[in-house]
Amino acid sequence: MQKTLTSIVFKGETQEGYHARISLGIVMAGEHVLICVAWPYANGPLHLGHVAGCYLPPDIQARFERACGNRVLMVSGSDEHGTPITVTAEQKGINPQQVVDEYHAINSKALIDLGCSWEPNIDPRGVEFGGSLFNRTSDPMHKQIVQDNFTSLMEAGLFERKTMQQYYESNSDGSGRFLPDRYVEGICPSCNEDGARGDQCDSCGATYESTELRNPVSKMNPEAKIEIKDTDHFFYRLDLFQKSLEKHASERQSVWKANVRAMTKQWLDMGLRSRAVTRDLSWGIPLPLEGNEWKGKCVYVWFEAVQGYYSCAKIWALRHAQDAGHPGGQDAWKDWWCVSKEGASPRHLYFLGKDNIPFHTVIWPALILGLNHASKGKKDSDSIEMPTSGELALEANVPAMEYLMLSGGQFSKSRKHAVWLPSFLERYNADYLRYYLSINMPENHDTDFNWPDFVEKINSELIAAYGNFVHRVLTLGARLPSGNNGPLTDIEDVQLTAPHRIKLEEIHASITDSLSRHRYKEALRYVMSAAQYGNQILQAATPWKYLKSDDDSDEKKLSLSTLAFGWRLSRFLAITSQPFLPFSAAKLWKALGQTGDISLVSWNDAINWEIGMTWNDETPIPLFERLDLEAILESEKSLADGDTAKKDEESVHVVKGGKKSKKEMNEMSEAPEGITYLDFETFMQVDLRVGKIMNVENHPNADRLYVVKLDDGSEEERTICAGLKQYYKPEEMVGKTVVFVANLKPRPLRGVTSEGMMLAADDGKDGVRLVTIDGDIATGSQVR
Ligand SMILES: [Zn+2]
């Protein structure tokens, strides 16, 4: 029986209603969702910390929303202005444009290589379903839009003009320039350390007014004369928006995560003050103002980069949607930005790291409200109103992430303490990274990246559960006679598999609910639980025993029917893992004999049990390859050594693996001396099983070893090399029921590959005895 799922569009639905509906498995189709991805700064390559915090979660969300039938527009791009870029350019002796051109190219390629859906620009289902654009803030159209917004906010009286004091360097020839804080160095007024920056000291962490810095010099031009001069700037009147933003924050209480609520409250509680929107710098968007006094000043980078979410949607409409025939033409962006005639808001989701929260819950909403205010011709004395029909909408949620740490230390571009995304993707499968970062996502607290954990999670979770399950189904299926409809169609008995369908429908509802609440880690765990369920039912059904048998027993029917259901479960896995593992899901899709692009398959089709069981006649190839920790550590070490040799002055810390995080260290230090505690999860990863010794022979090339053949409950015997020659004669061992480690990595021992290890007790002198089982139990049984 097929569960019927209804697709309904609910206009103006509350968040609570939305979650209630989602948990009932009713997926809404056709909603406009704007996915706003934090703009990476084009001053260096992206590192894994950025990916886990800002770039992977929105892609998972976008893929999920599309599968649910929603209309998704995803926007972001390179943030290309500001002083860190000019500092890099001056240090390298090139111009800032060269810096941003280089990193825009590197970062946009790395994001696409990671499988983030920045291509194509138009949704393959049609332009009305949206698309994506990864733009850049040096785009002339972005500049134009920012200047237009600057003018309208200014005309509405939402700016105030103030005089500030700023360092100025003058050369002997009479030329000179104002110096941004990063361009000034001196002695810290707090700790007396030399090399403190204009407004903050890296050594003691103090922040201060730049006028308090002692012995200030220009970083780039230490010979220049340096003095403090008055300079005029415009400030945005954030204070006018205090009440509206408090109202907005209280409406979002039940939706925002705890960290978002807390940081926003902190800002609002302090009371909002006006914030500078212009500065003395030439690398940026020029002010749309006449007069010599504004020469050499530009729009402050914070003020323009955040408008990229808006400009990018407009540029997408003009350059892509219009040509693709969107009925709204160059106004297509309004479907994703403006409150509809009926009063429904498009759903705006902003993805960013926790350091950026107030920008997206306070500052950007204040600008949006200001733009709406100005568009109605209102002035600073008029009261600020919440968005109504035709106006720009505010965010629906800001699912900000905590930090991903690198073996305990925070990722940071400036400290060169990172694993870079582009070089990671040259060496490893993108889906391995997507899996690891998703299952380890820093959703509610900081998490840690280290190589041993990475290898462990890929080998013992992704491959052992997911990869092995689908490969077993496909290889077992390939051994059955292939009829006209593939080998599985005729052996499926829908009555016998009914409980499995119910189980998967429950898991499907859980995944859907978790994703709609931005709980990516939890959602992926549910996906993996389906793979584990598959392994369990297949192990219990032992279909390999019936592949060639002619009997017509009920056992055989049940067993092979379970194998056939394995195909359905694999298809379920392909669809539900697609947001997380797009490359592997596409491979699996093809291996199952399914056609078309899996990213266009409807989310609910994962539990459509009426689909015909297609088959691919090619020999099944495993989806994944196991990782070898030793080899990885070796190659990472040589890379790190190479880096260190190249730029030893920069103190490069590339992860060498094996280091413990602070938390792990604390936990370990609580163990009594001489004992190393194992956490429970680690222990549970050891797969102990029951086997029966069938045959024992001398190892051909090793005097002390036996080659033992074990019935491990599967269709084939398992080979184990055991150092038991001193303690047992072969005939004493044969027939014993023993305990063995089933998931030990196979290793070659002088020409014979050993696939596990038998447990034995060792008294440390001459006594070694095998661990055996009390009474009768099936081979392959789990030991817990
Ligand atoms: Zn200091």
PDB file of C-alpha atoms in Angstrom, residues 37 40 319 408-409 413 428 513 533 537 568 685 770 772 774:
ATOM      1  CA  VAL A  37      25.159  32.179   1.743  1.00  0.00           C
ATOM      2  CA  PRO A  40      33.634  34.517   1.345  1.00  0.00           C
ATOM      3  CA  ARG A 319      21.470  38.415 -16.668  1.00  0.00           C
ATOM      4  CA  GLY A 408      41.509  21.819  19.127  1.00  0.00           C
ATOM      5  CA  GLY A 409      42.583  25.162  17.601  1.00  0.00           C
ATOM      6  CA  LYS A 413      43.021  32.334   7.551  1.00  0.00           C
ATOM      7  CA  TYR A 428      40.147  13.310  -1.417  1.00  0.00           C
ATOM      8  CA  ASP A 513      11.589  16.987  10.007  1.00  0.00           C
ATOM      9  CA  TYR A 533      18.480  -1.314   9.078  1.00  0.00           C
ATOM     10  CA  ILE A 537      17.458  -7.364   7.632  1.00  0.00           C
ATOM     11  CA  ARG A 568      14.038  -0.341  -2.711  1.00  0.00           C
ATOM     12  CA  GLN A 685      32.674   0.181  16.641  1.00  0.00           C
ATOM     13  CA  LEU A 770      40.767 -19.488  22.701  1.00  0.00           C
ATOM     14  CA  THR A 772      34.745 -20.057  23.067  1.00  0.00           C
ATOM     15  CA  ASP A 774      28.814 -21.467  25.897  1.00  0.00           C
TER      16      ASP A 774
END
